[in-house]
Coordinates of C-alpha atoms and ligand atoms in Angstrom, one line a residue:
M21 CA 0.1 0.4 -0.1
S22 CA 1.4 3.1 -0.5
E23 CA 1.9 5.9 2.0
P24 CA -0.7 8.6 1.2
K25 CA 0.1 12.0 0.0
A26 CA 0.7 15.0 2.5
D27 CA -2.6 16.5 0.6
D28 CA -4.3 13.4 2.6
Q29 CA -4.0 15.0 5.7
R30 CA -5.3 18.2 5.4
P31 CA -9.6 18.4 5.6
K32 CA -11.5 17.8 3.0
L33 CA -13.6 20.7 3.9
E34 CA -12.4 23.7 6.4
I35 CA -15.5 25.9 7.8
D36 CA -13.2 29.3 8.6
K37 CA -14.7 31.7 11.2
V38 CA -17.9 32.2 8.6
S39 CA -20.4 34.7 10.1
K40 CA -23.5 34.6 7.7
A41 CA -26.3 38.0 7.5
Y42 CA -29.1 38.3 5.2
G43 CA -30.2 41.7 5.9
D44 CA -29.4 43.1 8.9
F45 CA -30.1 39.8 10.3
L46 CA -27.3 38.1 11.2
A47 CA -27.9 33.7 11.4
L48 CA -24.2 32.4 11.7
R49 CA -21.5 33.9 13.9
E50 CA -18.2 33.3 13.5
C51 CA -18.4 29.2 13.0
D52 CA -15.4 27.8 13.2
F53 CA -15.1 23.1 12.2
S54 CA -13.4 21.7 9.9
V55 CA -14.3 18.0 8.1
A56 CA -11.6 15.6 7.2
R57 CA -11.6 13.3 4.3
N58 CA -13.6 10.7 4.2
E59 CA -15.0 11.4 7.9
I60 CA -18.9 11.7 8.2
V61 CA -20.1 14.8 10.4
S62 CA -23.8 15.9 11.4
I63 CA -24.9 19.5 12.1
V64 CA -27.3 19.5 14.6
G65 CA -29.0 22.5 16.4
P66 CA -32.3 23.9 17.8
S67 CA -34.3 24.1 14.3
G68 CA -33.6 28.4 12.8
C69 CA -30.1 28.4 13.9
G70 CA -28.6 28.5 10.6
K71 CA -27.9 25.3 9.9
T72 CA -29.6 25.1 5.8
T73 CA -27.7 28.5 5.8
L74 CA -24.8 26.7 6.5
L75 CA -24.7 23.7 4.4
W76 CA -25.7 26.3 1.5
S77 CA -22.7 28.2 2.3
M78 CA -20.7 25.2 2.2
S79 CA -22.1 24.1 -1.5
G80 CA -21.7 27.5 -3.4
L81 CA -25.5 28.1 -3.6
H82 CA -24.8 31.3 -1.8
G83 CA -21.9 33.3 -0.2
V84 CA -20.7 34.1 3.2
S85 CA -21.0 37.8 4.7
G86 CA -17.4 36.9 6.8
G87 CA -14.4 34.1 7.4
E88 CA -13.7 31.3 4.6
I89 CA -14.9 28.3 3.6
R90 CA -12.4 26.2 1.1
L91 CA -12.5 22.4 -0.3
D92 CA -9.1 21.1 -0.2
G93 CA -7.4 24.3 0.4
V94 CA -9.5 25.9 -2.0
P95 CA -12.3 28.8 -1.0
I96 CA -15.6 27.6 -1.9
T97 CA -16.6 30.7 -3.9
K98 CA -19.8 28.9 -6.4
P99 CA -21.3 25.5 -6.8
H100 CA -18.5 23.1 -7.2
R101 CA -18.7 19.8 -9.3
D102 CA -17.4 17.8 -6.7
I103 CA -20.1 18.7 -4.0
G104 CA -23.3 16.9 -4.3
L105 CA -26.2 17.8 -2.7
V106 CA -29.4 16.0 -1.1
F107 CA -32.3 18.4 0.3
Q108 CA -35.1 17.7 2.7
E109 CA -37.9 17.2 -0.4
S110 CA -36.2 15.4 -3.6
N111 CA -36.6 18.1 -5.3
L112 CA -37.5 15.9 -8.9
L113 CA -39.1 17.6 -11.6
P114 CA -42.3 15.6 -11.3
W115 CA -42.4 16.0 -15.7
R116 CA -39.7 13.9 -16.7
N117 CA -39.4 10.1 -15.4
L118 CA -36.5 8.8 -12.7
R119 CA -33.5 8.7 -16.1
G120 CA -34.4 12.3 -16.9
N121 CA -34.4 13.3 -13.3
I122 CA -31.0 11.5 -13.0
L123 CA -29.5 12.9 -16.3
F124 CA -31.1 16.1 -16.0
P125 CA -27.8 17.9 -14.5
Y126 CA -25.7 16.4 -17.9
E127 CA -28.2 17.8 -20.3
I128 CA -27.4 21.3 -18.4
T129 CA -23.5 20.5 -18.0
G130 CA -23.3 18.5 -21.5
E131 CA -21.3 16.1 -20.5
T132 CA -21.2 12.7 -20.5
P133 CA -23.0 10.9 -18.3
D134 CA -21.3 7.1 -16.7
H135 CA -23.6 4.7 -17.4
D136 CA -22.0 2.0 -16.1
W137 CA -21.9 3.9 -12.6
I138 CA -25.9 5.5 -12.6
A139 CA -26.6 1.9 -13.0
H140 CA -25.0 0.6 -10.1
L141 CA -25.8 2.9 -8.1
L142 CA -30.0 2.4 -8.9
E143 CA -29.0 -1.1 -8.5
R144 CA -27.6 0.0 -4.9
V145 CA -29.9 1.5 -4.1
G146 CA -33.3 -0.7 -5.2
L147 CA -34.2 1.8 -8.2
K148 CA -33.0 -0.4 -10.8
G149 CA -36.2 -1.4 -13.3
F150 CA -37.6 1.9 -11.8
E151 CA -35.9 4.3 -14.0
D152 CA -39.2 5.0 -16.4
A153 CA -41.3 5.9 -13.1
M154 CA -42.4 8.9 -13.0
P155 CA -41.5 10.7 -9.1
G156 CA -45.6 10.9 -8.6
A157 CA -45.9 7.0 -7.8
L158 CA -42.7 7.0 -6.7
S159 CA -43.0 6.5 -2.4
G160 CA -40.8 9.1 -0.6
G161 CA -38.1 7.0 0.6
M162 CA -37.4 5.8 -3.3
Q163 CA -37.5 9.8 -4.2
Q164 CA -35.1 10.1 -1.7
R165 CA -33.3 7.5 -2.9
A166 CA -33.4 8.8 -6.8
S167 CA -31.9 12.4 -5.3
I168 CA -29.4 10.7 -3.6
V169 CA -28.5 9.0 -6.9
R170 CA -28.6 12.0 -8.8
A171 CA -26.6 13.4 -6.1
L172 CA -23.6 10.7 -6.5
S173 CA -23.4 10.6 -10.3
Q174 CA -21.0 13.1 -11.1
H175 CA -18.8 11.1 -8.7
P176 CA -18.3 14.2 -6.5
S177 CA -16.1 13.5 -3.1
V178 CA -18.9 16.0 -0.5
L179 CA -21.6 15.3 -0.4
L180 CA -24.2 17.3 1.3
M181 CA -27.6 16.8 2.8
D182 CA -29.8 18.9 5.0
E183 CA -32.6 16.9 6.2
P184 CA -32.5 14.0 3.3
F185 CA -35.7 11.8 5.7
G186 CA -37.1 14.2 7.6
A187 CA -40.3 13.5 5.9
L188 CA -39.6 10.0 6.3
D189 CA -41.6 7.5 9.0
S190 CA -38.5 6.7 11.8
F191 CA -38.6 2.8 9.6
T192 CA -37.9 3.8 6.5
R193 CA -35.2 6.7 7.5
E194 CA -33.6 3.5 9.2
D195 CA -33.4 1.7 6.1
M196 CA -32.2 5.1 4.7
N197 CA -29.7 5.4 7.3
R198 CA -28.4 2.0 6.7
L199 CA -28.1 2.5 2.9
V200 CA -26.1 5.8 3.8
E201 CA -23.6 3.9 6.1
E202 CA -23.7 1.3 3.5
I203 CA -22.3 3.6 0.4
W204 CA -19.9 5.2 2.7
L205 CA -18.3 2.4 3.7
E206 CA -18.1 1.6 -0.2
S207 CA -17.5 5.3 -1.9
K208 CA -16.1 7.0 1.3
T209 CA -17.1 9.9 0.2
T210 CA -17.0 12.8 2.9
I211 CA -20.2 13.5 3.5
V212 CA -22.3 16.4 5.9
F213 CA -25.5 15.7 7.4
I214 CA -27.7 17.8 8.4
T215 CA -30.8 16.7 10.5
H216 CA -33.6 17.2 13.6
S217 CA -32.7 13.7 14.9
I218 CA -29.7 12.5 17.2
E219 CA -30.5 9.1 16.6
E220 CA -29.7 9.9 13.7
A221 CA -26.9 11.6 13.7
V222 CA -25.0 9.2 16.6
F223 CA -26.1 6.7 13.9
L224 CA -23.9 8.2 11.0
S225 CA -21.0 9.9 12.1
D226 CA -18.0 9.8 12.9
R227 CA -18.2 13.8 14.7
V228 CA -21.2 15.7 15.4
V229 CA -21.0 19.1 15.3
V230 CA -24.1 21.4 17.9
L231 CA -24.7 24.4 16.8
S232 CA -25.8 27.2 19.5
G233 CA -29.1 29.0 18.6
R234 CA -29.4 32.2 16.8
P235 CA -26.8 33.3 15.5
G236 CA -25.9 29.9 15.1
S237 CA -22.1 29.3 16.6
V238 CA -20.2 25.9 17.2
A239 CA -21.7 25.0 20.6
A240 CA -20.5 21.4 20.8
I241 CA -18.4 19.1 19.1
H242 CA -18.6 15.4 19.9
D243 CA -16.6 11.7 18.8
I244 CA -18.6 9.6 18.5
D245 CA -15.9 6.6 18.5
L246 CA -18.0 3.6 18.0
P247 CA -17.6 0.7 15.6
R248 CA -18.9 0.2 12.0
P249 CA -21.1 -1.2 11.4
R250 CA -23.3 0.3 13.6
T251 CA -26.0 -2.2 14.1
D252 CA -28.8 -2.3 16.7
E253 CA -26.5 -3.6 19.3
V254 CA -23.8 -1.0 19.1
M255 CA -26.9 1.8 18.5
A256 CA -28.5 0.1 21.9
S257 CA -25.6 0.0 24.2
R258 CA -24.7 2.3 27.3
Q259 CA -22.4 3.9 25.3
V260 CA -24.8 5.1 23.1
F261 CA -27.4 5.9 25.1
D262 CA -25.2 8.2 27.0
L263 CA -23.4 10.1 24.3
M264 CA -27.2 10.6 23.3
N265 CA -27.4 13.0 26.2
A266 CA -24.4 14.5 26.2
I267 CA -26.2 16.0 22.7
K268 CA -29.6 16.5 23.9
G269 CA -28.1 18.5 27.3
G270 CA -26.1 20.5 24.8
I271 CA -28.9 21.5 22.7
A272 CA -31.2 22.5 25.1
G273 CA -28.4 24.5 26.6
A274 CA -27.6 26.5 23.5
R275 CA -31.8 27.1 23.4
T276 CA -31.2 28.1 26.4
K277 CA -29.1 30.7 25.5
A278 CA -30.2 31.6 22.3
A279 CA -33.2 32.6 23.9
E280 CA -32.3 34.7 27.2
Ligands
LIG307 N1 -33.3 34.2 2.6 C1 -33.5 34.3 3.5 N2 -33.2 35.2 3.9 C2 -33.6 36.1 5.4 N3 -33.3 35.1 6.1 C3 -33.2 33.9 6.6 C4 -33.2 33.7 5.2 N4 -32.7 31.6 4.9 C5 -33.0 31.7 6.7 N5 -32.9 32.8 6.9 C6 -33.4 33.1 8.8 O1 -31.7 32.8 9.1 C7 -32.4 31.7 10.0 C8 -31.8 30.7 10.0 O2 -32.5 29.9 8.6 P1 -32.1 28.1 8.5 O3 -30.4 28.5 8.4 O4 -32.9 27.8 7.9 O5 -32.4 27.6 9.9 P2 -32.0 26.0 9.9 O6 -31.5 24.9 8.7 O7 -31.1 25.3 11.1 O8 -33.7 25.5 10.6 C9 -33.7 31.7 10.5 O9 -33.5 32.7 11.6 C10 -34.5 32.2 9.4 O10 -35.0 32.9 9.4
LIG308 MG1 -33.0 24.1 7.9

Protein backbone atom coordinates (compact mmCIF):
# COMPACT_ATOMS: atom_id res chain seq x y z
CA MET A 1 0.00 0.00 0.00
CA SER A 2 1.34 3.44 -0.87
CA GLU A 3 1.97 6.09 1.77
CA PRO A 4 -0.82 8.68 2.00
CA LYS A 5 0.04 11.86 0.14
CA ALA A 6 0.73 14.99 2.18
CA ASP A 7 -2.51 16.40 0.72
CA ASP A 8 -4.52 13.63 2.32
CA GLN A 9 -3.67 15.03 5.74
CA ARG A 10 -5.34 18.35 4.98
CA PRO A 11 -9.02 18.65 5.96
CA LYS A 12 -11.42 18.07 3.10
CA LEU A 13 -13.56 21.02 4.18
CA GLU A 14 -12.55 23.94 6.34
CA ILE A 15 -15.25 26.16 7.80
CA ASP A 16 -13.09 29.06 8.87
CA LYS A 17 -14.82 31.63 11.15
CA VAL A 18 -17.85 31.75 8.87
CA SER A 19 -20.50 34.40 9.45
CA LYS A 20 -23.56 34.95 7.29
CA ALA A 21 -26.00 37.84 7.43
CA TYR A 22 -29.28 38.23 5.58
CA GLY A 23 -29.46 42.04 5.47
CA ASP A 24 -29.36 43.16 9.12
CA PHE A 25 -30.08 39.68 10.42
CA LEU A 26 -27.05 37.68 11.50
CA ALA A 27 -27.77 33.98 10.89
CA LEU A 28 -24.28 32.55 11.57
CA ARG A 29 -21.50 33.92 13.73
CA GLU A 30 -17.91 32.75 13.31
CA CYS A 31 -18.64 29.06 12.82
CA ASP A 32 -15.36 27.24 12.95
CA PHE A 33 -14.69 23.54 12.35
CA SER A 34 -13.29 21.29 9.70
CA VAL A 35 -14.28 18.00 8.12
CA ALA A 36 -11.62 15.40 7.43
CA ARG A 37 -11.38 13.41 4.22
CA ASN A 38 -13.85 10.48 4.31
CA GLU A 39 -15.41 11.67 7.53
CA ILE A 40 -19.15 11.83 8.23
CA VAL A 41 -20.00 14.92 10.26
CA SER A 42 -23.56 15.69 11.33
CA ILE A 43 -24.79 19.14 12.25
CA VAL A 44 -27.59 19.39 14.80
CA GLY A 45 -29.10 22.38 16.55
CA PRO A 46 -32.39 24.12 17.32
CA SER A 47 -34.68 24.99 14.43
CA GLY A 48 -33.68 28.29 12.81
CA CYS A 49 -30.10 28.22 14.13
CA GLY A 50 -28.63 28.41 10.63
CA LYS A 51 -28.00 24.76 9.64
CA THR A 52 -29.38 25.15 6.12
CA THR A 53 -27.63 28.52 5.80
CA LEU A 54 -24.33 26.82 6.65
CA LEU A 55 -24.92 23.95 4.22
CA TRP A 56 -25.81 26.35 1.40
CA SER A 57 -22.59 28.23 2.14
CA MET A 58 -20.64 24.97 1.99
CA SER A 59 -22.25 24.13 -1.36
CA GLY A 60 -21.41 27.52 -2.86
CA LEU A 61 -25.12 28.20 -3.51
CA HIS A 62 -24.70 31.48 -1.61
CA GLY A 63 -21.70 33.45 -0.37
CA VAL A 64 -20.67 34.14 3.22
CA SER A 65 -20.47 37.53 4.93
CA GLY A 66 -17.31 36.80 6.88
CA GLY A 67 -14.68 34.08 7.02
CA GLU A 68 -14.14 31.46 4.37
CA ILE A 69 -15.06 27.90 3.43
CA ARG A 70 -12.38 25.86 1.67
CA LEU A 71 -12.60 22.60 -0.26
CA ASP A 72 -9.18 20.94 -0.47
CA GLY A 73 -7.67 24.26 0.58
CA VAL A 74 -9.44 26.28 -2.16
CA PRO A 75 -12.19 28.81 -1.23
CA ILE A 76 -15.68 27.80 -2.33
CA THR A 77 -17.29 30.70 -4.15
CA LYS A 78 -19.81 28.98 -6.42
CA PRO A 79 -21.44 25.56 -6.88
CA HIS A 80 -18.78 22.94 -7.45
CA ARG A 81 -19.09 19.69 -9.40
CA ASP A 82 -17.15 17.93 -6.65
CA ILE A 83 -19.94 18.66 -4.16
CA GLY A 84 -23.20 16.71 -4.34
CA LEU A 85 -26.35 17.98 -2.65
CA VAL A 86 -29.43 16.26 -1.26
CA PHE A 87 -32.27 18.37 0.15
CA GLN A 88 -35.17 17.56 2.45
CA GLU A 89 -37.49 17.54 -0.54
CA SER A 90 -36.24 15.29 -3.30
CA ASN A 91 -36.54 18.17 -5.83
CA LEU A 92 -37.27 15.75 -8.65
CA LEU A 93 -38.92 17.30 -11.70
CA PRO A 94 -42.43 15.83 -11.64
CA TRP A 95 -42.80 15.76 -15.44
CA ARG A 96 -39.68 13.68 -16.01
CA ASN A 97 -39.21 10.02 -15.25
CA LEU A 98 -36.40 8.87 -12.95
CA ARG A 99 -33.90 8.46 -15.74
CA GLY A 100 -34.76 11.94 -17.07
CA ASN A 101 -34.27 13.39 -13.59
CA ILE A 102 -30.93 11.73 -13.02
CA LEU A 103 -29.65 12.76 -16.46
CA PHE A 104 -30.96 16.32 -16.16
CA PRO A 105 -27.70 17.82 -14.74
CA TYR A 106 -25.80 16.33 -17.68
CA GLU A 107 -28.15 17.98 -20.16
CA ILE A 108 -27.29 21.33 -18.58
CA THR A 109 -23.52 20.82 -18.51
CA GLY A 110 -23.28 18.87 -21.75
CA GLU A 111 -21.12 16.25 -20.03
CA THR A 112 -21.41 12.59 -20.88
CA PRO A 113 -23.08 10.60 -18.09
CA ASP A 114 -21.28 7.62 -16.63
CA HIS A 115 -24.09 5.17 -17.46
CA ASP A 116 -22.41 2.17 -15.84
CA TRP A 117 -21.97 4.03 -12.57
CA ILE A 118 -25.56 5.32 -12.63
CA ALA A 119 -26.84 1.79 -13.28
CA HIS A 120 -24.72 0.55 -10.37
CA LEU A 121 -26.08 3.28 -8.07
CA LEU A 122 -29.69 2.56 -9.08
CA GLU A 123 -29.19 -1.10 -8.32
CA ARG A 124 -27.42 -0.23 -5.08
CA VAL A 125 -30.34 1.81 -3.76
CA GLY A 126 -32.96 -0.65 -5.00
CA LEU A 127 -34.31 1.44 -7.86
CA LYS A 128 -33.27 -0.80 -10.73
CA GLY A 129 -36.31 -1.30 -12.95
CA PHE A 130 -37.87 2.03 -11.92
CA GLU A 131 -36.00 4.14 -14.48
CA ASP A 132 -39.19 4.87 -16.42
CA ALA A 133 -41.34 5.65 -13.38
CA MET A 134 -42.57 9.18 -12.78
CA PRO A 135 -41.65 10.69 -9.37
CA GLY A 136 -45.31 11.02 -8.38
CA ALA A 137 -45.70 7.25 -8.60
CA LEU A 138 -42.88 6.62 -6.11
CA SER A 139 -42.86 6.67 -2.32
CA GLY A 140 -41.04 9.42 -0.43
CA GLY A 141 -38.21 7.03 0.41
CA MET A 142 -37.81 6.05 -3.25
CA GLN A 143 -37.77 9.69 -4.30
CA GLN A 144 -35.00 10.45 -1.80
CA ARG A 145 -33.05 7.41 -2.98
CA ALA A 146 -33.35 8.78 -6.54
CA SER A 147 -32.03 12.16 -5.41
CA ILE A 148 -29.10 10.42 -3.71
CA VAL A 149 -28.34 8.65 -7.01
CA ARG A 150 -28.56 11.98 -8.83
CA ALA A 151 -26.18 13.58 -6.32
CA LEU A 152 -23.66 10.71 -6.47
CA SER A 153 -23.85 10.23 -10.23
CA GLN A 154 -21.12 12.81 -10.87
CA HIS A 155 -18.66 11.15 -8.46
CA PRO A 156 -18.58 14.03 -5.98
CA SER A 157 -15.94 13.77 -3.25
CA VAL A 158 -18.28 15.58 -0.83
CA LEU A 159 -21.96 14.89 -0.23
CA LEU A 160 -23.97 17.54 1.62
CA MET A 161 -27.37 16.41 2.93
CA ASP A 162 -29.93 18.72 4.51
CA GLU A 163 -32.40 16.72 6.62
CA PRO A 164 -32.81 14.30 3.71
CA PHE A 165 -35.00 11.86 5.61
CA GLY A 166 -36.88 14.30 7.84
CA ALA A 167 -40.17 13.71 6.05
CA LEU A 168 -39.97 9.90 6.15
CA ASP A 169 -41.49 7.56 8.70
CA SER A 170 -39.05 6.19 11.26
CA PHE A 171 -38.75 2.69 9.72
CA THR A 172 -37.97 4.07 6.27
CA ARG A 173 -35.55 6.52 7.85
CA GLU A 174 -33.65 3.69 9.55
CA ASP A 175 -33.40 1.88 6.20
CA MET A 176 -32.11 5.04 4.58
CA ASN A 177 -29.54 5.58 7.34
CA ARG A 178 -28.19 2.09 6.75
CA LEU A 179 -28.10 2.78 3.03
CA VAL A 180 -26.08 5.97 3.57
CA GLU A 181 -23.65 4.11 5.83
CA GLU A 182 -23.28 1.34 3.23
CA ILE A 183 -22.74 3.79 0.37
CA TRP A 184 -20.18 5.63 2.47
CA LEU A 185 -18.36 2.43 3.44
CA GLU A 186 -18.18 1.61 -0.27
CA SER A 187 -17.41 5.02 -1.78
CA LYS A 188 -15.65 6.80 1.13
CA THR A 189 -17.21 10.10 0.21
CA THR A 190 -16.93 12.90 2.77
CA ILE A 191 -20.43 13.55 4.12
CA VAL A 192 -21.93 16.51 5.96
CA PHE A 193 -25.37 15.60 7.21
CA ILE A 194 -27.94 17.91 8.80
CA THR A 195 -30.60 16.34 10.94
CA HIS A 196 -33.16 16.97 13.66
CA SER A 197 -32.66 13.44 14.93
CA ILE A 198 -29.88 12.91 17.46
CA GLU A 199 -30.16 9.16 16.99
CA GLU A 200 -29.65 9.55 13.25
CA ALA A 201 -26.64 11.82 13.91
CA VAL A 202 -25.07 9.30 16.31
CA PHE A 203 -25.80 6.36 14.00
CA LEU A 204 -24.15 7.96 10.98
CA SER A 205 -21.40 10.21 12.24
CA ASP A 206 -17.76 10.23 13.15
CA ARG A 207 -18.41 13.59 14.80
CA VAL A 208 -21.50 15.62 15.66
CA VAL A 209 -21.34 19.42 15.60
CA VAL A 210 -23.94 21.15 17.82
CA LEU A 211 -24.88 24.66 16.72
CA SER A 212 -26.23 27.16 19.25
CA GLY A 213 -29.31 29.17 18.30
CA ARG A 214 -29.34 32.58 16.59
CA PRO A 215 -26.87 33.50 15.46
CA GLY A 216 -25.65 29.97 14.93
CA SER A 217 -22.18 29.20 16.22
CA VAL A 218 -20.47 26.00 17.24
CA ALA A 219 -21.56 25.11 20.79
CA ALA A 220 -19.90 21.67 21.00
CA ILE A 221 -18.32 18.96 18.90
CA HIS A 222 -18.80 15.31 19.96
CA ASP A 223 -16.61 12.44 18.80
CA ILE A 224 -18.70 9.36 18.02
CA ASP A 225 -16.20 6.67 18.70
CA LEU A 226 -18.30 3.59 17.81
CA PRO A 227 -17.43 0.61 15.66
CA ARG A 228 -18.91 0.31 12.16
CA PRO A 229 -21.16 -0.96 10.86
CA ARG A 230 -23.38 0.34 13.63
CA THR A 231 -25.50 -2.65 14.40
CA ASP A 232 -28.67 -2.67 16.51
CA GLU A 233 -26.51 -3.99 19.33
CA VAL A 234 -24.10 -1.05 19.09
CA MET A 235 -27.02 1.39 18.93
CA ALA A 236 -28.58 -0.18 22.04
CA SER A 237 -25.36 0.18 24.06
CA ARG A 238 -24.86 2.27 27.16
CA GLN A 239 -22.24 4.32 25.30
CA VAL A 240 -24.81 5.42 22.70
CA PHE A 241 -27.34 6.24 25.43
CA ASP A 242 -24.76 8.46 27.17
CA LEU A 243 -23.69 10.12 23.91
CA MET A 244 -27.29 10.90 22.95
CA ASN A 245 -27.95 12.42 26.36
CA ALA A 246 -24.81 14.55 26.18
CA ILE A 247 -25.79 15.88 22.74
CA LYS A 248 -29.40 16.43 23.82
CA GLY A 249 -28.19 18.39 26.84
CA GLY A 250 -25.96 20.51 24.62
CA ILE A 251 -28.86 21.38 22.28
CA ALA A 252 -31.15 22.23 25.19
CA GLY A 253 -28.40 24.47 26.59
CA ALA A 254 -27.93 26.13 23.21
CA ARG A 255 -31.68 26.76 22.97
CA THR A 256 -31.86 28.33 26.45
CA LYS A 257 -28.89 30.54 25.66
CA ALA A 258 -30.54 31.66 22.41
CA ALA A 259 -33.76 32.57 24.25
CA GLU A 260 -31.94 34.76 26.78
N1 LIG B 1 -33.09 34.06 2.53
C1 LIG B 1 -33.25 34.45 3.79
N2 LIG B 1 -33.49 35.75 4.11
C2 LIG B 1 -33.65 36.16 5.38
N3 LIG B 1 -33.56 35.34 6.46
C3 LIG B 1 -33.32 34.05 6.21
C4 LIG B 1 -33.15 33.52 4.88
N4 LIG B 1 -32.92 32.18 4.99
C5 LIG B 1 -32.94 31.89 6.30
N5 LIG B 1 -33.19 33.02 7.03
C6 LIG B 1 -33.23 33.09 8.49
O1 LIG B 1 -31.98 32.67 8.99
C7 LIG B 1 -32.14 31.85 10.15
C8 LIG B 1 -31.50 30.50 9.91
O2 LIG B 1 -32.27 29.81 8.95
P1 LIG B 1 -31.91 28.32 8.48
O3 LIG B 1 -30.50 28.32 8.01
O4 LIG B 1 -32.95 27.90 7.52
O5 LIG B 1 -32.03 27.54 9.86
P2 LIG B 1 -32.19 25.95 10.14
O6 LIG B 1 -31.89 25.23 8.88
O7 LIG B 1 -31.23 25.68 11.26
O8 LIG B 1 -33.60 25.74 10.61
C9 LIG B 1 -33.64 31.78 10.41
O9 LIG B 1 -33.96 32.72 11.40
C10 LIG B 1 -34.26 32.13 9.08
O10 LIG B 1 -35.49 32.75 9.25
MG1 LIG C 1 -32.96 23.89 7.70
